[in-house]
mmCIF file with all atom_site columns, C-alpha atoms in Angstrom:
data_model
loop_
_atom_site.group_PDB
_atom_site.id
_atom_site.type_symbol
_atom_site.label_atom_id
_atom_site.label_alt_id
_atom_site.label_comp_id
_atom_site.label_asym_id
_atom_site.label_entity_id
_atom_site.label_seq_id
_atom_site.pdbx_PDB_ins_code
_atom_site.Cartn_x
_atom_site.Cartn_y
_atom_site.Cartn_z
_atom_site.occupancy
_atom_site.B_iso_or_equiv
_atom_site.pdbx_formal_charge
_atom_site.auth_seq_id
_atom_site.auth_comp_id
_atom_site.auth_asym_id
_atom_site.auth_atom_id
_atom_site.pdbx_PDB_model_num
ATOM 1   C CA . UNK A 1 1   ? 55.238  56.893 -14.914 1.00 53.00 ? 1   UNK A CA 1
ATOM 2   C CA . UNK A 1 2   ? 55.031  53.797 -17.659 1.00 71.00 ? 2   UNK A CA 1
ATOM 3   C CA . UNK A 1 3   ? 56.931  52.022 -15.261 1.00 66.00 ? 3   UNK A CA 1
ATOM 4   C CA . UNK A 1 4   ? 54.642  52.114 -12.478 1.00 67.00 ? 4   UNK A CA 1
ATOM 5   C CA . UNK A 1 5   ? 51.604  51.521 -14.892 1.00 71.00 ? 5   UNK A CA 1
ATOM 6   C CA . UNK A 1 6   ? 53.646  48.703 -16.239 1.00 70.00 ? 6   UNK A CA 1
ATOM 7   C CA . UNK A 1 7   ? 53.696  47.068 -12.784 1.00 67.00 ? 7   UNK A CA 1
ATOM 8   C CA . UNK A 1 8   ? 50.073  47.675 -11.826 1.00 74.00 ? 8   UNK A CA 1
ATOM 9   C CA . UNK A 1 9   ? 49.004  46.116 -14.851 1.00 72.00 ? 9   UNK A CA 1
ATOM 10  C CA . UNK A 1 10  ? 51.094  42.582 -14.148 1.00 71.00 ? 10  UNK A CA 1
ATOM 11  C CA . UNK A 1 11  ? 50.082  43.044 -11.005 1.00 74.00 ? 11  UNK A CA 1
ATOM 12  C CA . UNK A 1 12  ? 46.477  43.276 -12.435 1.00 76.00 ? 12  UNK A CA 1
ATOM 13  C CA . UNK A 1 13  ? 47.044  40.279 -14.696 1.00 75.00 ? 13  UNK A CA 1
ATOM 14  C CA . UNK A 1 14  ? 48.250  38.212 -12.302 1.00 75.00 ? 14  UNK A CA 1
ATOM 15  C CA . UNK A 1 15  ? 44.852  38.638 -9.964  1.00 73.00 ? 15  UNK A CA 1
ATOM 16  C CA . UNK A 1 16  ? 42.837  37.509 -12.714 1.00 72.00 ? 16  UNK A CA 1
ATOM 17  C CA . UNK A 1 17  ? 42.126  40.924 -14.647 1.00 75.00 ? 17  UNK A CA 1
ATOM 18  C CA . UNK A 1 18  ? 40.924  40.788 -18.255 1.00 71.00 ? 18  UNK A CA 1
ATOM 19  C CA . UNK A 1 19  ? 42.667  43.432 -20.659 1.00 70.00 ? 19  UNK A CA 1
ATOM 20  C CA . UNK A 1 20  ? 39.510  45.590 -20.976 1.00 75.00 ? 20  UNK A CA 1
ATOM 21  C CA . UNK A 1 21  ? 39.569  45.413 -16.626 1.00 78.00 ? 21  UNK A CA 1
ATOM 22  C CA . UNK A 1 22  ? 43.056  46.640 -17.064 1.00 72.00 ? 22  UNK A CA 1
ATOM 23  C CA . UNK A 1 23  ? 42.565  49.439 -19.218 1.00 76.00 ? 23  UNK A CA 1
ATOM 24  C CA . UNK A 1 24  ? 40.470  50.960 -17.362 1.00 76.00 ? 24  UNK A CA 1
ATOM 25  C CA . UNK A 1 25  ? 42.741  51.571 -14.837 1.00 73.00 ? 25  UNK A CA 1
ATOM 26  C CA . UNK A 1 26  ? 45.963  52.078 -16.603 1.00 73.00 ? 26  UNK A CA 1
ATOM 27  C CA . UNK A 1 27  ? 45.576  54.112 -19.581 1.00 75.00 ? 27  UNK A CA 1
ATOM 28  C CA . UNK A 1 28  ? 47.972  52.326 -22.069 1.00 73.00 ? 28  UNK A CA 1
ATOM 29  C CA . UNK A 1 29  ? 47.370  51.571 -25.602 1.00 77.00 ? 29  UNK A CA 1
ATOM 30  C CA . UNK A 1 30  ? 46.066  47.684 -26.350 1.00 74.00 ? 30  UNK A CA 1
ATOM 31  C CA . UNK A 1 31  ? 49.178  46.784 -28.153 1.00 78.00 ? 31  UNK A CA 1
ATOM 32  C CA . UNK A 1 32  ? 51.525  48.559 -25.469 1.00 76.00 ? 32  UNK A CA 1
ATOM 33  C CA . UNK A 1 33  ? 49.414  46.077 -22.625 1.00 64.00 ? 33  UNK A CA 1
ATOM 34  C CA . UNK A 1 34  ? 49.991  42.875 -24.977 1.00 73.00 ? 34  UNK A CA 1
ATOM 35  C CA . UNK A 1 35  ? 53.750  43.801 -25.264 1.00 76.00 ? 35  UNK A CA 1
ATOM 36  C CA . UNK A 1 36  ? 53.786  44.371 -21.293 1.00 67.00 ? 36  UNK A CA 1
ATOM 37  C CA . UNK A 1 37  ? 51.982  41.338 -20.248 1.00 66.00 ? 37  UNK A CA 1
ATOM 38  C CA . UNK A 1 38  ? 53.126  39.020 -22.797 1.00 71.00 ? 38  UNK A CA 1
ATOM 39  C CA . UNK A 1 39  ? 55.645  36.702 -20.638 1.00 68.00 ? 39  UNK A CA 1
ATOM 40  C CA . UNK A 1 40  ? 53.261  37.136 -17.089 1.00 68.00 ? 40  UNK A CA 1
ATOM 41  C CA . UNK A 1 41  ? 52.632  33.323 -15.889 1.00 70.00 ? 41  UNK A CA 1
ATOM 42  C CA . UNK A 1 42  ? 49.113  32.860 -14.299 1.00 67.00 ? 42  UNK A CA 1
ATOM 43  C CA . UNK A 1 43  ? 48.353  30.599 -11.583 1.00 72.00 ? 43  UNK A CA 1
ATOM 44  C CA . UNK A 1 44  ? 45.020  28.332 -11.939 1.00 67.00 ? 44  UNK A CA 1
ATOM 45  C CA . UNK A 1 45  ? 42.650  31.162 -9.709  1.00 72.00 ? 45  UNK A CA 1
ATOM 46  C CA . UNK A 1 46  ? 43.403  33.647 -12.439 1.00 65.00 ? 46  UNK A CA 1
ATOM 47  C CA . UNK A 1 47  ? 43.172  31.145 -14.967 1.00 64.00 ? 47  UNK A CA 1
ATOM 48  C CA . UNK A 1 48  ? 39.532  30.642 -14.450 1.00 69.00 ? 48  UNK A CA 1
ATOM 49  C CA . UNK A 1 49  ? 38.476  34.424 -13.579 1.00 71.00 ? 49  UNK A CA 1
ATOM 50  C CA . UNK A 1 50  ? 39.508  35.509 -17.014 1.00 64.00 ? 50  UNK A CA 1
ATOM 51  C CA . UNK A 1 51  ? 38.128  32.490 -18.611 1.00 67.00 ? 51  UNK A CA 1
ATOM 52  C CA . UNK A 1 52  ? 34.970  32.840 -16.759 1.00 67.00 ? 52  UNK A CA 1
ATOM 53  C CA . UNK A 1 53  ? 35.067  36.853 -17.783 1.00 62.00 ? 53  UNK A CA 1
ATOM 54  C CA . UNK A 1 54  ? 35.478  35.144 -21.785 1.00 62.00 ? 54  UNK A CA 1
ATOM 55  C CA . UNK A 1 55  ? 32.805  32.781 -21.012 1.00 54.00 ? 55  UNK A CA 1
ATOM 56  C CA . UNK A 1 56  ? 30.170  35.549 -19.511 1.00 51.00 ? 56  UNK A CA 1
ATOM 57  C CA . UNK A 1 57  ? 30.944  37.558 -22.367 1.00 57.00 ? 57  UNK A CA 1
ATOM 58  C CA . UNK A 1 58  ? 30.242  35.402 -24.547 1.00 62.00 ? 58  UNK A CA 1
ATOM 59  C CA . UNK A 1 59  ? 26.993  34.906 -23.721 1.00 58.00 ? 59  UNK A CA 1
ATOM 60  C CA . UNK A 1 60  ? 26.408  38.084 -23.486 1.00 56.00 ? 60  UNK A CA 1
ATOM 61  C CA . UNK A 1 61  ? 27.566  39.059 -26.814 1.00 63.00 ? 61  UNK A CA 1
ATOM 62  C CA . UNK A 1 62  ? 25.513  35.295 -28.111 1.00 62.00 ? 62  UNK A CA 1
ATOM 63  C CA . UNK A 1 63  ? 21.947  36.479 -25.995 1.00 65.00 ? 63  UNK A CA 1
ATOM 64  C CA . UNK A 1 64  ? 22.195  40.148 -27.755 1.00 72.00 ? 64  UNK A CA 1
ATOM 65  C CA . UNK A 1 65  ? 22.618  38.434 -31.302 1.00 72.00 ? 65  UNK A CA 1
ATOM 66  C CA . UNK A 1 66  ? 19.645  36.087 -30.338 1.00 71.00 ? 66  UNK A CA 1
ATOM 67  C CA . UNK A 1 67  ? 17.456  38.650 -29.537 1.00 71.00 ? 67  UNK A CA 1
ATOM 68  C CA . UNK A 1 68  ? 18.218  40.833 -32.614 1.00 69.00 ? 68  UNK A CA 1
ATOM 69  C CA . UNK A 1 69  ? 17.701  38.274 -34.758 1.00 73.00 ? 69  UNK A CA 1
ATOM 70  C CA . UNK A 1 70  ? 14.063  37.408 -32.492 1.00 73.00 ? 70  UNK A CA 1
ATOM 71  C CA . UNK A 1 71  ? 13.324  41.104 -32.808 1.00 81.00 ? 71  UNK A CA 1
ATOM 72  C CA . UNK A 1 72  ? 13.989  41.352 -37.001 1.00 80.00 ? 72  UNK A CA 1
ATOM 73  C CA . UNK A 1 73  ? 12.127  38.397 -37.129 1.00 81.00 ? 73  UNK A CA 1
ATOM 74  C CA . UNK A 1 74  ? 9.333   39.447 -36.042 1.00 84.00 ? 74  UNK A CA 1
ATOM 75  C CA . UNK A 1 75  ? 9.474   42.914 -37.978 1.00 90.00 ? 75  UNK A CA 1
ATOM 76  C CA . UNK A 1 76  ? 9.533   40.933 -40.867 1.00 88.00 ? 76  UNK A CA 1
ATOM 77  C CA . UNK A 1 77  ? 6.429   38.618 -40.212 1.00 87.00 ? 77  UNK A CA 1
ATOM 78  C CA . UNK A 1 78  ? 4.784   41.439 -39.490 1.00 88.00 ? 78  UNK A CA 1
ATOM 79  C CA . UNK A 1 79  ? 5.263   43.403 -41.981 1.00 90.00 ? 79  UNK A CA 1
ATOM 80  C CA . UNK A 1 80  ? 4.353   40.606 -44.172 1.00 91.00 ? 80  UNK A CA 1
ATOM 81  C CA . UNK A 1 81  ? 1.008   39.797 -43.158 1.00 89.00 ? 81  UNK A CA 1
ATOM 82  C CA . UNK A 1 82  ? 0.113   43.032 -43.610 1.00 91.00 ? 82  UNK A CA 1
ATOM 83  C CA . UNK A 1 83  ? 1.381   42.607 -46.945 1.00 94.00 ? 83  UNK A CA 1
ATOM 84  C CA . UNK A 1 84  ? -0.424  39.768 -47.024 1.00 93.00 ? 84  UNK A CA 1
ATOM 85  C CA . UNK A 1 85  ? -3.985  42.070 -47.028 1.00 91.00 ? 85  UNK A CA 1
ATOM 86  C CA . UNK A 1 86  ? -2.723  43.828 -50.157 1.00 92.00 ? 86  UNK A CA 1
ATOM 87  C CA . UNK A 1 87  ? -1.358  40.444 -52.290 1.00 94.00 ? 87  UNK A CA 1
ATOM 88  C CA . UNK A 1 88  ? -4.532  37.911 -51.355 1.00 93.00 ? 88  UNK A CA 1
ATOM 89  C CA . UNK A 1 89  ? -6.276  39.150 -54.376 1.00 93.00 ? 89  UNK A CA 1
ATOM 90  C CA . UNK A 1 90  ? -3.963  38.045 -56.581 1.00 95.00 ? 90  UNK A CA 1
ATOM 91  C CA . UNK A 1 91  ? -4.348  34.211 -57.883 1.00 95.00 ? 91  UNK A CA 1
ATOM 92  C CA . UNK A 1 92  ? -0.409  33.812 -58.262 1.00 96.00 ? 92  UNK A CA 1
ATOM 93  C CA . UNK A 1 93  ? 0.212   35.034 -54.996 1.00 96.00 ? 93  UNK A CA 1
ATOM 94  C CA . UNK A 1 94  ? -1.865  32.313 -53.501 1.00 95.00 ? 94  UNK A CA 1
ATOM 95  C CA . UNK A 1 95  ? -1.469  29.709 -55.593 1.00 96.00 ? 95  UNK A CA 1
ATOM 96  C CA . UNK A 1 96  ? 2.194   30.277 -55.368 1.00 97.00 ? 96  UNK A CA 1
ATOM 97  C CA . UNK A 1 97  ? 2.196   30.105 -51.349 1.00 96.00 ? 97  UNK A CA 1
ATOM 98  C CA . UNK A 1 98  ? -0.233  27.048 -51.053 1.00 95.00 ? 98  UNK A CA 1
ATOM 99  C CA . UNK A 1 99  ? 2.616   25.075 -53.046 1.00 96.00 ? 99  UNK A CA 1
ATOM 100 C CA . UNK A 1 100 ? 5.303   26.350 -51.313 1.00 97.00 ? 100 UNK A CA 1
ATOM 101 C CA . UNK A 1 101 ? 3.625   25.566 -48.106 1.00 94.00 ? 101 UNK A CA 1
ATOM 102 C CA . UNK A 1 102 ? 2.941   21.725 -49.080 1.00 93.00 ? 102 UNK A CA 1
ATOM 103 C CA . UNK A 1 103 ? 6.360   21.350 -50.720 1.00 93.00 ? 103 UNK A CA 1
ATOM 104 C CA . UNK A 1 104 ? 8.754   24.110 -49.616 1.00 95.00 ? 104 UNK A CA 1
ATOM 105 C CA . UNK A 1 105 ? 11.254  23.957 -46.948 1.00 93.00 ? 105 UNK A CA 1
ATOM 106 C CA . UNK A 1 106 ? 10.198  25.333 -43.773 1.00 89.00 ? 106 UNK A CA 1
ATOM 107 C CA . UNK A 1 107 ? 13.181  24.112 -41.634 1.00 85.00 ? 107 UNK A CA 1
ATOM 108 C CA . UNK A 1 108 ? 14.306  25.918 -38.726 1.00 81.00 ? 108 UNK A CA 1
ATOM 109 C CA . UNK A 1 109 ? 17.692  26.478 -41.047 1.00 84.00 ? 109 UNK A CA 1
ATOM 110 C CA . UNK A 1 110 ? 15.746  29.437 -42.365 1.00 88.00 ? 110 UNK A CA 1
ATOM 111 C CA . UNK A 1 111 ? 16.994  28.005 -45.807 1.00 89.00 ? 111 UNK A CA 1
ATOM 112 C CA . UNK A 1 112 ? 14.326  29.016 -48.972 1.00 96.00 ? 112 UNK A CA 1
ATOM 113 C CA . UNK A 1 113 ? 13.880  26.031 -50.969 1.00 96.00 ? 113 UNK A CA 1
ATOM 114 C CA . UNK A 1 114 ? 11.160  23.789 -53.187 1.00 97.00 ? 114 UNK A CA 1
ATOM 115 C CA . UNK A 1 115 ? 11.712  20.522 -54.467 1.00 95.00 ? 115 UNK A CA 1
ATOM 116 C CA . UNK A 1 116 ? 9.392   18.581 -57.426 1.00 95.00 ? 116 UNK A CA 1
ATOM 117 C CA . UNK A 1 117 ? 10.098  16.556 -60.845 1.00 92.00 ? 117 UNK A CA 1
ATOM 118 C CA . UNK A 1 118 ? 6.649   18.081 -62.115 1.00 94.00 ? 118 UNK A CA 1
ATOM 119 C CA . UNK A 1 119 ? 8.274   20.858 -64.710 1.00 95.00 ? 119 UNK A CA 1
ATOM 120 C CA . UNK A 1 120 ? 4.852   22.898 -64.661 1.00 96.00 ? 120 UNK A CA 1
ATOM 121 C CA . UNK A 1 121 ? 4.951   23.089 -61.305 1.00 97.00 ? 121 UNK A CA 1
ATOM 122 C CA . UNK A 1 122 ? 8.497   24.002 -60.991 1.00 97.00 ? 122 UNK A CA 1
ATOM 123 C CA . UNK A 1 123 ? 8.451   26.941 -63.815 1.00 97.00 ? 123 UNK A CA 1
ATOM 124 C CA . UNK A 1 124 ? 5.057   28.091 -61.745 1.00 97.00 ? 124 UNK A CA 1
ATOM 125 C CA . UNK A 1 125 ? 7.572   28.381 -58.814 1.00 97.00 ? 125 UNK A CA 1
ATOM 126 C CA . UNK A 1 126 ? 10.148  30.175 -60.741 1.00 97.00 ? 126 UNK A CA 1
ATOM 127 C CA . UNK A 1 127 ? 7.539   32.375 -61.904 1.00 97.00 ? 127 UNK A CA 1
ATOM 128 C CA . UNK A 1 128 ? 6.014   33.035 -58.017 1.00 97.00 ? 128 UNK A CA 1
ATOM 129 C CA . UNK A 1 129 ? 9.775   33.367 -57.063 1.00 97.00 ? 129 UNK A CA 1
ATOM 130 C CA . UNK A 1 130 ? 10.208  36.270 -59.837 1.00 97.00 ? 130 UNK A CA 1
ATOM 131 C CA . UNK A 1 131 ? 7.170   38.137 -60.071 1.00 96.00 ? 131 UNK A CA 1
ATOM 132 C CA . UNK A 1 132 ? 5.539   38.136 -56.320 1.00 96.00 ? 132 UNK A CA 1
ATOM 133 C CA . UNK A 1 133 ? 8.776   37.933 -54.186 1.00 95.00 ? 133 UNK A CA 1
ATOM 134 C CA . UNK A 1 134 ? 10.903  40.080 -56.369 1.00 94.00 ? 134 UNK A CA 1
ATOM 135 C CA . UNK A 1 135 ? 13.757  38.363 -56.659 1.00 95.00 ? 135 UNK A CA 1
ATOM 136 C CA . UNK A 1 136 ? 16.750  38.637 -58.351 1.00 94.00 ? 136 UNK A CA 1
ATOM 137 C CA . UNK A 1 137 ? 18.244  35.979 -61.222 1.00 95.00 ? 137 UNK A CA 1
ATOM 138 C CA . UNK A 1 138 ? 21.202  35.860 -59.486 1.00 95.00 ? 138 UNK A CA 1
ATOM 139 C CA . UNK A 1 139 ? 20.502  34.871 -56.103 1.00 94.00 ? 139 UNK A CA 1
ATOM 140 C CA . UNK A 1 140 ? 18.562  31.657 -57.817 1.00 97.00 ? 140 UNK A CA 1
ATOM 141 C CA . UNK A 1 141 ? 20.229  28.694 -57.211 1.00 96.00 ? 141 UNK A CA 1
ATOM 142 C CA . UNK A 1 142 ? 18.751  24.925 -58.690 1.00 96.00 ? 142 UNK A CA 1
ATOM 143 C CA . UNK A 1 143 ? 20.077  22.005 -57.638 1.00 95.00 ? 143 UNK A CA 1
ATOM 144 C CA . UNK A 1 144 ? 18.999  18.488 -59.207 1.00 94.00 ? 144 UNK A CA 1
ATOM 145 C CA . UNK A 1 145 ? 18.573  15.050 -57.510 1.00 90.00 ? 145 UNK A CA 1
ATOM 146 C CA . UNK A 1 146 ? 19.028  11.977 -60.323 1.00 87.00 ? 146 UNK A CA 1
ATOM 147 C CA . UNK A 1 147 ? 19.602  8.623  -60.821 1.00 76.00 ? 147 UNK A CA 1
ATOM 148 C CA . UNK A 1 148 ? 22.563  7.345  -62.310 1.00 75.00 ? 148 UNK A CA 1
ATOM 149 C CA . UNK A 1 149 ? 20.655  6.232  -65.609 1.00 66.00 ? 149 UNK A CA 1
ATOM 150 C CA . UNK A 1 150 ? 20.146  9.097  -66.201 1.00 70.00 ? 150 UNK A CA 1
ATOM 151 C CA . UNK A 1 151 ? 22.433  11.892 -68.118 1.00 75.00 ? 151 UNK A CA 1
ATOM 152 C CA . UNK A 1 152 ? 24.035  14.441 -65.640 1.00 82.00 ? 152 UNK A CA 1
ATOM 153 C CA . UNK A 1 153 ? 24.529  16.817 -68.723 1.00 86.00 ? 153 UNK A CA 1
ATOM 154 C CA . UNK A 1 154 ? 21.186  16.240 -70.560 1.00 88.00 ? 154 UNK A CA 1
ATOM 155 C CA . UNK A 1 155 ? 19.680  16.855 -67.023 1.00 88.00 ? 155 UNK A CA 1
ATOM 156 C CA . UNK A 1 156 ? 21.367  20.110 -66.125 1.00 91.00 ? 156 UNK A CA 1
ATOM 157 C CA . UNK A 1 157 ? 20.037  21.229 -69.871 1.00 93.00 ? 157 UNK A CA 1
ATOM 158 C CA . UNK A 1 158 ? 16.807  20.439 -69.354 1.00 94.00 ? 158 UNK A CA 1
ATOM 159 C CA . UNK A 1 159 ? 15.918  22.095 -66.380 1.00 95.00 ? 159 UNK A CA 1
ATOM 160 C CA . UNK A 1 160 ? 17.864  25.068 -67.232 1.00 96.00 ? 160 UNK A CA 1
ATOM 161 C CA . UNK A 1 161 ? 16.234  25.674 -70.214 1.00 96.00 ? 161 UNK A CA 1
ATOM 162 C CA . UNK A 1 162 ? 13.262  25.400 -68.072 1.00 96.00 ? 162 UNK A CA 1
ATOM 163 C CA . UNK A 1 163 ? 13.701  27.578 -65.383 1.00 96.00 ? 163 UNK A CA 1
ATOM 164 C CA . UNK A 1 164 ? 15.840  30.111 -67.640 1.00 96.00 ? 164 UNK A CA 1
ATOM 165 C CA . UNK A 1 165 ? 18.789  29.210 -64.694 1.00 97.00 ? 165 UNK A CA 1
ATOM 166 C CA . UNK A 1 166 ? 22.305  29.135 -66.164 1.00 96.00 ? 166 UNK A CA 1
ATOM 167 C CA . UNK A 1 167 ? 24.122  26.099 -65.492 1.00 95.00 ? 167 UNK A CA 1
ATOM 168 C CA . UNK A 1 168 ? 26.387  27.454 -63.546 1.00 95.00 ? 168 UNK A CA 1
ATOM 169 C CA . UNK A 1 169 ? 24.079  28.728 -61.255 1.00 96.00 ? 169 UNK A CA 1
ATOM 170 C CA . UNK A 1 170 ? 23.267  24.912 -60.251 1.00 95.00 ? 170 UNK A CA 1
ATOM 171 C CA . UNK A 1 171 ? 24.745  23.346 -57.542 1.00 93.00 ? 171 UNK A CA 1
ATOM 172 C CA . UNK A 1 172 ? 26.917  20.039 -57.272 1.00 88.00 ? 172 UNK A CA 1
ATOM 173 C CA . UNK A 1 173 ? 24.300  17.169 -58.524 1.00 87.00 ? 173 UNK A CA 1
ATOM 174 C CA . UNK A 1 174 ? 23.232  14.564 -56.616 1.00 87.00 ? 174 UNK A CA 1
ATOM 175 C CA . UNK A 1 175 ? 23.298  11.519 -58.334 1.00 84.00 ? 175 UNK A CA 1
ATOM 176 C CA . UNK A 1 176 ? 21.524  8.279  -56.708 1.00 78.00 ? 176 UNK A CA 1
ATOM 177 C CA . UNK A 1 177 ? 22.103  4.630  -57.990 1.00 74.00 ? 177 UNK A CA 1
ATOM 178 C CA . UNK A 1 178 ? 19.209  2.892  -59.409 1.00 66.00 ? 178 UNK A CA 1
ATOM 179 C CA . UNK A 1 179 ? 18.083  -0.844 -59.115 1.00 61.00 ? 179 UNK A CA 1
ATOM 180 C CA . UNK A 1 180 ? 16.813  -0.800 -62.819 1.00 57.00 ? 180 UNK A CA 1
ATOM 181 C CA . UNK A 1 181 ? 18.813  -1.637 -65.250 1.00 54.00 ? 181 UNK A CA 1
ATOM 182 C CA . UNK A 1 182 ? 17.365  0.844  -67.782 1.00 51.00 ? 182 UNK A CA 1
ATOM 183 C CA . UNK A 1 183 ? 15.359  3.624  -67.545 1.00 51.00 ? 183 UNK A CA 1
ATOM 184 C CA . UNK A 1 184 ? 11.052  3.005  -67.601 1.00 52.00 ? 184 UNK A CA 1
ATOM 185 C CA . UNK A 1 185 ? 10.116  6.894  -67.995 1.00 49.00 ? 185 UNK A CA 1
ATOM 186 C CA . UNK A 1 186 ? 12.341  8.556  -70.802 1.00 52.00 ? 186 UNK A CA 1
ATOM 187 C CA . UNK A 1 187 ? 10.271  11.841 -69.597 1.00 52.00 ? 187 UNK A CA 1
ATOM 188 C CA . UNK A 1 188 ? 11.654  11.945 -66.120 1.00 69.00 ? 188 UNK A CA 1
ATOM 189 C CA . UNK A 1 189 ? 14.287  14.343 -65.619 1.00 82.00 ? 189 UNK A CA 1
ATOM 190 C CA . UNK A 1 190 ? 14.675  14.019 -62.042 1.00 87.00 ? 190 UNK A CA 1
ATOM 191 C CA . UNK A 1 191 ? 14.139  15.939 -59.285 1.00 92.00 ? 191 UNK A CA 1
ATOM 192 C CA . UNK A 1 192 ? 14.562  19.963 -59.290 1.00 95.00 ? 192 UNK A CA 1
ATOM 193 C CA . UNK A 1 193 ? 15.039  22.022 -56.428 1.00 96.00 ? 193 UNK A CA 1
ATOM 194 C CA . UNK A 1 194 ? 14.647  25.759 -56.536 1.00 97.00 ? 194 UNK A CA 1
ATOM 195 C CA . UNK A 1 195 ? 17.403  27.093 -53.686 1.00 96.00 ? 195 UNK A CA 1
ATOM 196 C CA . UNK A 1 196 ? 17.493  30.901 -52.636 1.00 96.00 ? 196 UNK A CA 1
ATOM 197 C CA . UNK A 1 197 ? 19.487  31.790 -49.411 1.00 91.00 ? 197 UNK A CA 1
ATOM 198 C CA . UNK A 1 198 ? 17.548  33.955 -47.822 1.00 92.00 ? 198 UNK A CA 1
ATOM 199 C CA . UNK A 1 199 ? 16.601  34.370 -44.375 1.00 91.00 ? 199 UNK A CA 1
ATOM 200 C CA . UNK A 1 200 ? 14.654  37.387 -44.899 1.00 92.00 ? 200 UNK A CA 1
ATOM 201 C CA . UNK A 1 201 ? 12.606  35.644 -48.022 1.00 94.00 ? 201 UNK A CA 1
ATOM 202 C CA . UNK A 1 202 ? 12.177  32.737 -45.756 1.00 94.00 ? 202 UNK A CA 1
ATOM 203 C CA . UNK A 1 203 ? 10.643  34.990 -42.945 1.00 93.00 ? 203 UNK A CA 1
ATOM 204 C CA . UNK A 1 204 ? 8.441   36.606 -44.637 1.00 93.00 ? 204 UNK A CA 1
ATOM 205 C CA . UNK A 1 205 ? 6.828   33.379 -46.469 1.00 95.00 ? 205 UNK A CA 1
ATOM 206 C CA . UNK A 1 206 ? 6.620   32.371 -42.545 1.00 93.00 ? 206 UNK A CA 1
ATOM 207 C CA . UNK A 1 207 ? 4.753   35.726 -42.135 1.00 93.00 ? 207 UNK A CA 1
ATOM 208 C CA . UNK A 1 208 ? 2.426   34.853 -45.236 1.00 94.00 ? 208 UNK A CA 1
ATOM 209 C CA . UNK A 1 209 ? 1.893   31.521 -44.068 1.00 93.00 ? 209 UNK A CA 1
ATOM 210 C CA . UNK A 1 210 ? 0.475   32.921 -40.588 1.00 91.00 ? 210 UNK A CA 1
ATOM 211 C CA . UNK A 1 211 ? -1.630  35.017 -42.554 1.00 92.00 ? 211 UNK A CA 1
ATOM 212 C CA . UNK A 1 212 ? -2.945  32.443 -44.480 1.00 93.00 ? 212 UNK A CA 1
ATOM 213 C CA . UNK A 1 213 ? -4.324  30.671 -41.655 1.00 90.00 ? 213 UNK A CA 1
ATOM 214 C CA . UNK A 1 214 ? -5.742  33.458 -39.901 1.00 89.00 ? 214 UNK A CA 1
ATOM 215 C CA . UNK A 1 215 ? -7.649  34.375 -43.136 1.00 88.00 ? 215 UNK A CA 1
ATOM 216 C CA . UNK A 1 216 ? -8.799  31.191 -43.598 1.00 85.00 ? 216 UNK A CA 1
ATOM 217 C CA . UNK A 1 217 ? -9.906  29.130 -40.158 1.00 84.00 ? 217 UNK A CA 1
ATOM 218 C CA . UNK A 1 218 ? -10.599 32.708 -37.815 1.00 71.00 ? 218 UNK A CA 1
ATOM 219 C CA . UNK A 1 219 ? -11.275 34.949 -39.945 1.00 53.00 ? 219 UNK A CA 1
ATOM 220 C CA . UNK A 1 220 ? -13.966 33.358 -41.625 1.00 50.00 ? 220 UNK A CA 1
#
């Protein structure tokens, strides 16, 4: 009986058939097929069925993770400006979002992230970040932009102690060459950047922001 199954299935292969095809009509294991078809030479027609088969799977398999991640997406904005009805009365929540919407990231990399050299306005961030999106120290990641003038160590310091970040929680720092020859503002520290990787986070802010508008120019 394996014999004859073994020939159908080359036989198969050779017309093109994809391994899932062949399965279905010959009721061998997937290793046992691999072993069996392993040496079979295809001409070019067979080729390009089973690479068109890959290639239609593909983007099958690439359109159903699309529209999962479309669907989720949309979940998640909408649960969030209904969240958005139960958070508007409080000033940090606002406050918070307004900044994030002037100076955050909102790249289609889905990527949470806000940038300043203001330290108030950074530990007002941290604080937003903490206590109205809930989340966790160690998903916080800071990463500084500085001029070479400057000290990478004393910089790493300072804005840690700020933003009660271990160092090593920041990321590599990026360290730009200046034309002065000494530093003019002994109080700059350089740039901080507040990092969370979060596509979720990210989503909802995006669901916030929507809010945010509709409360303000159409509801009103």
């Amino acid at each position: 009986m394996k014999v004859f199954a073994k020939i159908k299935a080359i036989k198969l292969r050779r017309n093109g058939a994809s391994y899932s095809e062949i399965r279905k009509k010959v009721s061998v294991s997937k290793s046992t097929l691999s072993f069996w078809l392993r040496d079979v030479k295809l001409n070019d027609s067979a080729k390009h069925r089973i690479l068109k088969g890959l290639d239609f799977s593909r983007s099958v398999a690439a359109k159903s993770k699309k529209d999962l991640r479309i669907a989720v997406t949309k979940e998640i904005m909408f649960n969030a400006r209904l969240e958005f009805k139960k958070l508007i009365g409080i000033p940090l929540f606002l406050v918070g979002l307004s900044l994030y919407l002037a100076e955050g990231d909102k790249s289609i990399l889905e990527r949470v992230k806000f940038a300043n050299s203001d330290p108030k306005l950074v530990q007002l961030m941290m604080r937003w970040f903490r206590d109205v999106c809930n989340i966790p120290e160690n998903k916080i990641r800071i990463a500084l932009h500085i001029h070479d003038l400057q000290s990478n160590k004393q910089a790493r310091e300072f804005w840690s102690f700020l933003t009660k970040i271990p160092v090593t929680q920041f990321q590599a720092v990026y360290v730009k060459k200046s034309r002065l020859r000494s530093r003019r503002n002994v109080l700059y520290n350089g740039t901080c950047s507040i990092v969370i990787h979060s596509r979720s986070l990210f989503r909802r802010i995006m669901g916030w922001r929507v809010a945010l508008l509709d409360y303000f120019l159409i509801a009103k």
